[in-house]
PDB file of C-alpha atoms in Angstrom:
ATOM      1  CA  ASP A   1     102.558 -91.480 216.081  1.00  0.00           C
ATOM      2  CA  GLY A   2     103.219 -90.462 212.500  1.00  0.00           C
ATOM      3  CA  GLY A   3     100.583 -91.015 209.921  1.00  0.00           C
ATOM      4  CA  ILE A   4      98.081 -89.628 207.480  1.00  0.00           C
ATOM      5  CA  THR A   5      94.821 -88.038 208.556  1.00  0.00           C
ATOM      6  CA  GLN A   6      91.937 -87.784 206.144  1.00  0.00           C
ATOM      7  CA  SER A   7      88.765 -85.859 206.876  1.00  0.00           C
ATOM      8  CA  PRO A   8      85.883 -86.077 206.809  1.00  0.00           C
ATOM      9  CA  LYS A   9      85.429 -89.845 206.879  1.00  0.00           C
ATOM     10  CA  TYR A  10      81.944 -89.564 205.375  1.00  0.00           C
ATOM     11  CA  LEU A  11      80.662 -86.746 203.227  1.00  0.00           C
ATOM     12  CA  PHE A  12      77.375 -86.193 201.456  1.00  0.00           C
ATOM     13  CA  ARG A  13      77.027 -83.736 198.648  1.00  0.00           C
ATOM     14  CA  LYS A  14      74.244 -82.468 196.463  1.00  0.00           C
ATOM     15  CA  GLU A  15      74.766 -82.470 192.745  1.00  0.00           C
ATOM     16  CA  GLY A  16      76.411 -79.285 191.519  1.00  0.00           C
ATOM     17  CA  GLN A  17      78.353 -78.641 194.698  1.00  0.00           C
ATOM     18  CA  ASN A  18      82.105 -78.633 195.072  1.00  0.00           C
ATOM     19  CA  VAL A  19      83.575 -80.445 198.068  1.00  0.00           C
ATOM     20  CA  THR A  20      87.081 -80.521 199.480  1.00  0.00           C
ATOM     21  CA  LEU A  21      88.655 -83.557 201.121  1.00  0.00           C
ATOM     22  CA  SER A  22      91.458 -82.930 203.568  1.00  0.00           C
ATOM     23  CA  CYS A  23      94.711 -84.910 203.764  1.00  0.00           C
ATOM     24  CA  GLU A  24      97.420 -84.127 206.295  1.00  0.00           C
ATOM     25  CA  GLN A  25     100.606 -86.099 206.991  1.00  0.00           C
ATOM     26  CA  ASN A  26     103.251 -85.776 209.689  1.00  0.00           C
ATOM     27  CA  LEU A  27     105.659 -88.308 208.233  1.00  0.00           C
ATOM     28  CA  ASN A  28     107.862 -85.676 206.570  1.00  0.00           C
ATOM     29  CA  HIS A  29     107.209 -87.400 203.236  1.00  0.00           C
ATOM     30  CA  ASP A  30     107.911 -85.454 200.083  1.00  0.00           C
ATOM     31  CA  ALA A  31     105.358 -87.142 197.824  1.00  0.00           C
ATOM     32  CA  MET A  32     101.602 -87.254 198.258  1.00  0.00           C
ATOM     33  CA  TYR A  33      98.907 -88.947 196.183  1.00  0.00           C
ATOM     34  CA  TRP A  34      95.160 -89.106 195.763  1.00  0.00           C
ATOM     35  CA  TYR A  35      93.504 -92.334 194.630  1.00  0.00           C
ATOM     36  CA  ARG A  36      89.908 -93.137 193.891  1.00  0.00           C
ATOM     37  CA  GLN A  37      88.559 -96.590 194.716  1.00  0.00           C
ATOM     38  CA  ASP A  38      85.469 -98.105 193.158  1.00  0.00           C
ATOM     39  CA  PRO A  39      84.283-101.671 193.733  1.00  0.00           C
ATOM     40  CA  GLY A  40      86.075-104.148 191.460  1.00  0.00           C
ATOM     41  CA  GLN A  41      88.378-101.525 189.955  1.00  0.00           C
ATOM     42  CA  GLY A  42      91.257-101.279 192.353  1.00  0.00           C
ATOM     43  CA  LEU A  43      92.811 -97.878 192.949  1.00  0.00           C
ATOM     44  CA  ARG A  44      93.098 -95.261 190.259  1.00  0.00           C
ATOM     45  CA  LEU A  45      95.448 -92.296 190.526  1.00  0.00           C
ATOM     46  CA  ILE A  46      93.833 -88.860 190.454  1.00  0.00           C
ATOM     47  CA  TYR A  47      96.739 -86.513 191.217  1.00  0.00           C
ATOM     48  CA  TYR A  48     100.154 -86.700 192.789  1.00  0.00           C
ATOM     49  CA  SER A  49     102.683 -84.202 194.081  1.00  0.00           C
ATOM     50  CA  GLN A  50     106.393 -84.728 194.545  1.00  0.00           C
ATOM     51  CA  ILE A  51     107.203 -81.334 196.065  1.00  0.00           C
ATOM     52  CA  VAL A  52     105.468 -78.266 197.406  1.00  0.00           C
ATOM     53  CA  ASN A  53     103.760 -76.086 194.793  1.00  0.00           C
ATOM     54  CA  ASP A  54     103.990 -78.798 192.144  1.00  0.00           C
ATOM     55  CA  PHE A  55     101.588 -81.560 191.183  1.00  0.00           C
ATOM     56  CA  GLN A  56     100.764 -83.754 188.184  1.00  0.00           C
ATOM     57  CA  LYS A  57      97.619 -85.307 186.817  1.00  0.00           C
ATOM     58  CA  GLY A  58      97.052 -89.006 187.131  1.00  0.00           C
ATOM     59  CA  ASP A  59      94.802 -91.200 185.013  1.00  0.00           C
ATOM     60  CA  ILE A  60      91.485 -89.706 186.093  1.00  0.00           C
ATOM     61  CA  ALA A  61      92.135 -86.047 186.947  1.00  0.00           C
ATOM     62  CA  GLU A  62      89.136 -84.621 185.098  1.00  0.00           C
ATOM     63  CA  GLY A  63      86.696 -82.990 187.498  1.00  0.00           C
ATOM     64  CA  TYR A  64      89.206 -82.813 190.334  1.00  0.00           C
ATOM     65  CA  SER A  65      91.677 -80.189 191.537  1.00  0.00           C
ATOM     66  CA  VAL A  66      94.429 -80.150 194.145  1.00  0.00           C
ATOM     67  CA  SER A  67      96.885 -77.799 195.799  1.00  0.00           C
ATOM     68  CA  ARG A  68     100.176 -78.335 197.621  1.00  0.00           C
ATOM     69  CA  GLU A  69     100.968 -75.151 199.514  1.00  0.00           C
ATOM     70  CA  LYS A  70     102.540 -76.999 202.449  1.00  0.00           C
ATOM     71  CA  LYS A  71     104.544 -80.191 202.584  1.00  0.00           C
ATOM     72  CA  GLU A  72     102.123 -81.671 205.122  1.00  0.00           C
ATOM     73  CA  SER A  73      98.893 -80.962 203.264  1.00  0.00           C
ATOM     74  CA  PHE A  74      97.386 -82.086 199.955  1.00  0.00           C
ATOM     75  CA  PRO A  75      93.657 -81.283 199.768  1.00  0.00           C
ATOM     76  CA  LEU A  76      91.500 -82.634 196.960  1.00  0.00           C
ATOM     77  CA  THR A  77      88.509 -80.710 195.585  1.00  0.00           C
ATOM     78  CA  VAL A  78      85.832 -82.697 193.816  1.00  0.00           C
ATOM     79  CA  THR A  79      84.181 -80.226 191.494  1.00  0.00           C
ATOM     80  CA  SER A  80      80.723 -80.223 189.950  1.00  0.00           C
ATOM     81  CA  ALA A  81      82.395 -81.191 186.676  1.00  0.00           C
ATOM     82  CA  GLN A  82      83.106 -84.685 188.006  1.00  0.00           C
ATOM     83  CA  LYS A  83      80.332 -86.781 186.459  1.00  0.00           C
ATOM     84  CA  ASN A  84      80.322 -89.660 188.902  1.00  0.00           C
ATOM     85  CA  PRO A  85      81.935 -88.546 192.152  1.00  0.00           C
ATOM     86  CA  THR A  86      80.454 -91.117 194.521  1.00  0.00           C
ATOM     87  CA  ALA A  87      83.457 -93.200 195.598  1.00  0.00           C
ATOM     88  CA  PHE A  88      85.970 -93.952 198.327  1.00  0.00           C
ATOM     89  CA  TYR A  89      88.943 -91.574 198.204  1.00  0.00           C
ATOM     90  CA  LEU A  90      92.337 -92.518 199.561  1.00  0.00           C
ATOM     91  CA  CYS A  91      95.248 -90.212 200.261  1.00  0.00           C
ATOM     92  CA  ALA A  92      98.772 -91.618 200.440  1.00  0.00           C
ATOM     93  CA  SER A  93     102.311 -90.392 200.883  1.00  0.00           C
ATOM     94  CA  SER A  94     105.803 -91.720 200.246  1.00  0.00           C
ATOM     95  CA  LEU A  95     109.402 -90.826 200.803  1.00  0.00           C
ATOM     96  CA  GLY A  96     110.325 -91.784 197.259  1.00  0.00           C
ATOM     97  CA  THR A  97     112.301 -89.671 194.842  1.00  0.00           C
ATOM     98  CA  VAL A  98     110.865 -88.312 191.632  1.00  0.00           C
ATOM     99  CA  THR A  99     112.180 -91.045 189.393  1.00  0.00           C
ATOM    100  CA  SER A 100     112.015 -93.985 191.736  1.00  0.00           C
ATOM    101  CA  GLY A 101     109.245 -96.503 191.528  1.00  0.00           C
ATOM    102  CA  ALA A 102     110.398 -98.014 194.813  1.00  0.00           C
ATOM    103  CA  ASN A 103     107.884 -95.966 196.690  1.00  0.00           C
ATOM    104  CA  VAL A 104     106.310 -97.594 199.679  1.00  0.00           C
ATOM    105  CA  LEU A 105     102.993 -95.850 200.106  1.00  0.00           C
ATOM    106  CA  THR A 106     101.472 -95.020 203.475  1.00  0.00           C
ATOM    107  CA  PHE A 107      97.713 -94.623 203.269  1.00  0.00           C
ATOM    108  CA  GLY A 108      95.141 -92.667 205.198  1.00  0.00           C
ATOM    109  CA  ALA A 109      91.890 -94.291 206.341  1.00  0.00           C
ATOM    110  CA  GLY A 110      89.929 -92.838 203.440  1.00  0.00           C
ATOM    111  CA  SER A 111      86.959 -90.558 202.853  1.00  0.00           C
ATOM    112  CA  ARG A 112      83.675 -91.848 201.450  1.00  0.00           C
ATOM    113  CA  LEU A 113      81.852 -89.314 199.301  1.00  0.00           C
ATOM    114  CA  THR A 114      78.224 -89.833 198.382  1.00  0.00           C
ATOM    115  CA  VAL A 115      76.394 -87.585 195.966  1.00  0.00           C
ATOM    116  CA  LEU A 116      72.694 -87.356 196.690  1.00  0.00           C
TER     117      LEU A 116
ATOM    118  CA  ALA B   1     103.226 -98.280 181.487  1.00  0.00           C
ATOM    119  CA  GLN B   2     103.140-101.168 183.897  1.00  0.00           C
ATOM    120  CA  SER B   3      99.945-103.055 184.723  1.00  0.00           C
ATOM    121  CA  VAL B   4      98.701-105.651 187.189  1.00  0.00           C
ATOM    122  CA  THR B   5      96.130-108.430 186.952  1.00  0.00           C
ATOM    123  CA  GLN B   6      94.605-110.228 189.885  1.00  0.00           C
ATOM    124  CA  PRO B   7      92.640-113.081 188.307  1.00  0.00           C
ATOM    125  CA  ASP B   8      90.563-113.960 191.358  1.00  0.00           C
ATOM    126  CA  ILE B   9      87.899-111.486 192.433  1.00  0.00           C
ATOM    127  CA  HIS B  10      86.807-113.478 195.481  1.00  0.00           C
ATOM    128  CA  ILE B  11      88.334-116.441 197.312  1.00  0.00           C
ATOM    129  CA  THR B  12      86.907-118.401 200.221  1.00  0.00           C
ATOM    130  CA  VAL B  13      89.105-120.596 202.398  1.00  0.00           C
ATOM    131  CA  SER B  14      88.563-122.422 205.667  1.00  0.00           C
ATOM    132  CA  GLU B  15      90.344-121.230 208.763  1.00  0.00           C
ATOM    133  CA  GLY B  16      93.630-123.101 209.105  1.00  0.00           C
ATOM    134  CA  ALA B  17      93.875-123.882 205.400  1.00  0.00           C
ATOM    135  CA  SER B  18      96.645-122.569 203.185  1.00  0.00           C
ATOM    136  CA  LEU B  19      96.156-119.563 200.931  1.00  0.00           C
ATOM    137  CA  GLU B  20      97.564-118.409 197.628  1.00  0.00           C
ATOM    138  CA  LEU B  21      96.463-115.174 195.937  1.00  0.00           C
ATOM    139  CA  ARG B  22      97.574-114.685 192.383  1.00  0.00           C
ATOM    140  CA  CYS B  23      99.135-111.596 190.846  1.00  0.00           C
ATOM    141  CA  ASN B  24     100.479-111.140 187.337  1.00  0.00           C
ATOM    142  CA  TYR B  25     102.211-108.012 186.160  1.00  0.00           C
ATOM    143  CA  SER B  26     103.243-106.534 182.843  1.00  0.00           C
ATOM    144  CA  TYR B  27     106.426-104.483 182.647  1.00  0.00           C
ATOM    145  CA  GLY B  28     109.500-104.651 180.435  1.00  0.00           C
ATOM    146  CA  ALA B  29     112.131-104.260 183.116  1.00  0.00           C
ATOM    147  CA  THR B  30     112.475-105.415 186.703  1.00  0.00           C
ATOM    148  CA  PRO B  31     109.444-104.157 188.565  1.00  0.00           C
ATOM    149  CA  TYR B  32     108.943-103.087 192.130  1.00  0.00           C
ATOM    150  CA  LEU B  33     106.178-105.283 193.519  1.00  0.00           C
ATOM    151  CA  PHE B  34     103.936-104.838 196.524  1.00  0.00           C
ATOM    152  CA  TRP B  35     101.080-106.507 198.333  1.00  0.00           C
ATOM    153  CA  TYR B  36      98.700-104.386 200.393  1.00  0.00           C
ATOM    154  CA  VAL B  37      95.747-105.428 202.563  1.00  0.00           C
ATOM    155  CA  GLN B  38      92.589-103.407 203.186  1.00  0.00           C
ATOM    156  CA  SER B  39      90.004-103.985 205.893  1.00  0.00           C
ATOM    157  CA  PRO B  40      86.475-102.715 205.138  1.00  0.00           C
ATOM    158  CA  GLY B  41      86.240 -98.929 205.147  1.00  0.00           C
ATOM    159  CA  GLN B  42      89.921 -98.515 205.883  1.00  0.00           C
ATOM    160  CA  GLY B  43      93.086 -97.525 204.087  1.00  0.00           C
ATOM    161  CA  LEU B  44      95.655 -99.948 202.742  1.00  0.00           C
ATOM    162  CA  GLN B  45      98.438-101.486 204.802  1.00  0.00           C
ATOM    163  CA  LEU B  46     101.664-102.787 203.293  1.00  0.00           C
ATOM    164  CA  LEU B  47     102.129-106.548 203.712  1.00  0.00           C
ATOM    165  CA  LEU B  48     105.404-106.977 201.845  1.00  0.00           C
ATOM    166  CA  LYS B  49     107.480-105.681 198.956  1.00  0.00           C
ATOM    167  CA  TYR B  50     110.013-106.905 196.412  1.00  0.00           C
ATOM    168  CA  PHE B  51     112.679-104.595 195.020  1.00  0.00           C
ATOM    169  CA  SER B  52     115.599-106.919 194.217  1.00  0.00           C
ATOM    170  CA  GLY B  53     117.579-109.861 195.552  1.00  0.00           C
ATOM    171  CA  ASP B  54     115.954-112.920 197.086  1.00  0.00           C
ATOM    172  CA  THR B  55     112.827-113.706 195.126  1.00  0.00           C
ATOM    173  CA  LEU B  56     111.009-115.064 198.184  1.00  0.00           C
ATOM    174  CA  VAL B  57     110.050-112.208 200.471  1.00  0.00           C
ATOM    175  CA  GLN B  58     108.598-112.368 203.933  1.00  0.00           C
ATOM    176  CA  GLY B  59     106.045-109.910 205.190  1.00  0.00           C
ATOM    177  CA  ILE B  60     103.942-109.133 208.197  1.00  0.00           C
ATOM    178  CA  LYS B  61     101.220-111.366 209.645  1.00  0.00           C
ATOM    179  CA  GLY B  62     102.923-114.541 208.377  1.00  0.00           C
ATOM    180  CA  PHE B  63     102.540-113.741 204.666  1.00  0.00           C
ATOM    181  CA  GLU B  64     105.137-114.386 202.015  1.00  0.00           C
ATOM    182  CA  ALA B  65     105.335-113.830 198.267  1.00  0.00           C
ATOM    183  CA  GLU B  66     107.521-115.183 195.501  1.00  0.00           C
ATOM    184  CA  PHE B  67     108.673-113.208 192.482  1.00  0.00           C
ATOM    185  CA  LYS B  68     108.850-115.379 189.353  1.00  0.00           C
ATOM    186  CA  ARG B  69     110.224-113.446 186.438  1.00  0.00           C
ATOM    187  CA  SER B  70     109.570-116.228 183.929  1.00  0.00           C
ATOM    188  CA  GLN B  71     105.875-116.201 184.812  1.00  0.00           C
ATOM    189  CA  SER B  72     105.580-112.439 185.479  1.00  0.00           C
ATOM    190  CA  SER B  73     103.995-113.342 188.777  1.00  0.00           C
ATOM    191  CA  PHE B  74     104.158-112.292 192.398  1.00  0.00           C
ATOM    192  CA  ASN B  75     101.765-114.599 194.242  1.00  0.00           C
ATOM    193  CA  LEU B  76     100.976-114.109 197.912  1.00  0.00           C
ATOM    194  CA  ARG B  77     100.896-117.120 200.242  1.00  0.00           C
ATOM    195  CA  LYS B  78     100.121-117.990 203.818  1.00  0.00           C
ATOM    196  CA  PRO B  79     100.429-121.511 205.245  1.00  0.00           C
ATOM    197  CA  SER B  80      97.525-121.257 207.681  1.00  0.00           C
ATOM    198  CA  VAL B  81      94.798-118.644 207.409  1.00  0.00           C
ATOM    199  CA  HIS B  82      93.246-116.982 210.451  1.00  0.00           C
ATOM    200  CA  TRP B  83      89.756-115.512 210.614  1.00  0.00           C
ATOM    201  CA  SER B  84      91.331-112.057 211.009  1.00  0.00           C
ATOM    202  CA  ASP B  85      92.891-112.377 207.551  1.00  0.00           C
ATOM    203  CA  ALA B  86      89.505-111.774 205.939  1.00  0.00           C
ATOM    204  CA  ALA B  87      90.004-108.569 203.935  1.00  0.00           C
ATOM    205  CA  GLU B  88      90.716-107.330 200.438  1.00  0.00           C
ATOM    206  CA  TYR B  89      94.201-107.802 199.043  1.00  0.00           C
ATOM    207  CA  PHE B  90      95.807-105.644 196.395  1.00  0.00           C
ATOM    208  CA  CYS B  91      98.887-106.325 194.330  1.00  0.00           C
ATOM    209  CA  ALA B  92     100.721-103.264 193.005  1.00  0.00           C
ATOM    210  CA  VAL B  93     103.636-102.598 190.672  1.00  0.00           C
ATOM    211  CA  GLY B  94     105.946 -99.608 190.482  1.00  0.00           C
ATOM    212  CA  ALA B  95     108.518 -98.745 187.836  1.00  0.00           C
ATOM    213  CA  ASP B  96     111.695 -96.741 187.618  1.00  0.00           C
ATOM    214  CA  ASN B  97     110.637 -94.436 184.824  1.00  0.00           C
ATOM    215  CA  ASN B  98     107.487 -92.992 186.276  1.00  0.00           C
ATOM    216  CA  ASN B  99     105.830 -92.063 189.511  1.00  0.00           C
ATOM    217  CA  ASP B 100     102.751 -94.159 188.978  1.00  0.00           C
ATOM    218  CA  MET B 101     101.972 -97.084 191.222  1.00  0.00           C
ATOM    219  CA  ARG B 102      99.564 -99.432 189.419  1.00  0.00           C
ATOM    220  CA  PHE B 103      97.143-101.467 191.474  1.00  0.00           C
ATOM    221  CA  GLY B 104      95.253-104.623 190.619  1.00  0.00           C
ATOM    222  CA  ALA B 105      91.483-104.786 191.034  1.00  0.00           C
ATOM    223  CA  GLY B 106      91.864-106.651 194.317  1.00  0.00           C
ATOM    224  CA  THR B 107      90.953-110.092 195.658  1.00  0.00           C
ATOM    225  CA  ARG B 108      88.445-110.333 198.459  1.00  0.00           C
ATOM    226  CA  LEU B 109      89.236-113.080 200.931  1.00  0.00           C
ATOM    227  CA  THR B 110      86.524-114.733 203.004  1.00  0.00           C
ATOM    228  CA  VAL B 111      87.535-117.096 205.806  1.00  0.00           C
ATOM    229  CA  LYS B 112      85.094-119.836 206.827  1.00  0.00           C
ATOM    230  CA  PRO B 113      85.104-121.023 210.444  1.00  0.00           C
TER     231      PRO B 113
END
């Protein structure tokens, strides 16, 4: 079955450490997204990528980095510069074109990061 | 940019009762509107979407939503709630001039037996 796989599901990190969250999709979707979810705040866009080797910052990109070397993969690195990294991170993908807002998003199951 | 407001943070309904979750959006043109549902610790699943045409849209699990341009609303309804509907519900809006999908803060639904 096609879908999005996020790993790990739970991750603990010490302050000052970088961590990388994996996101892989086999839906042949062009676009991929990373959202951060905090209680009572909905989803906020961190980064998105419409094509391989290209990505754009979202609303809260500071302290995060991404890469898109393959269509199927869009890993997110949470760096030590991110002041409050404890959150639930969701990866999504869509078939949408660059200028179309009619993008139905397919989500992964999420990764919960806790900074100790 | 577009924005979404979900006025109700938490709603409790009895099993078998009807449900309406409110969603208001802000956008100058015709928006693309979505409702997603999230079970605890899981990703989001699409319930239904509105792009154009009939303003009453049907979704999965017996949900429906009505787009009202005059009220800038896209409220989600279900005639009879089941215990398995307990979850968090997110309204989202997309636009033609950007790649950003804006989500509301979510409404948590509790179903009483």
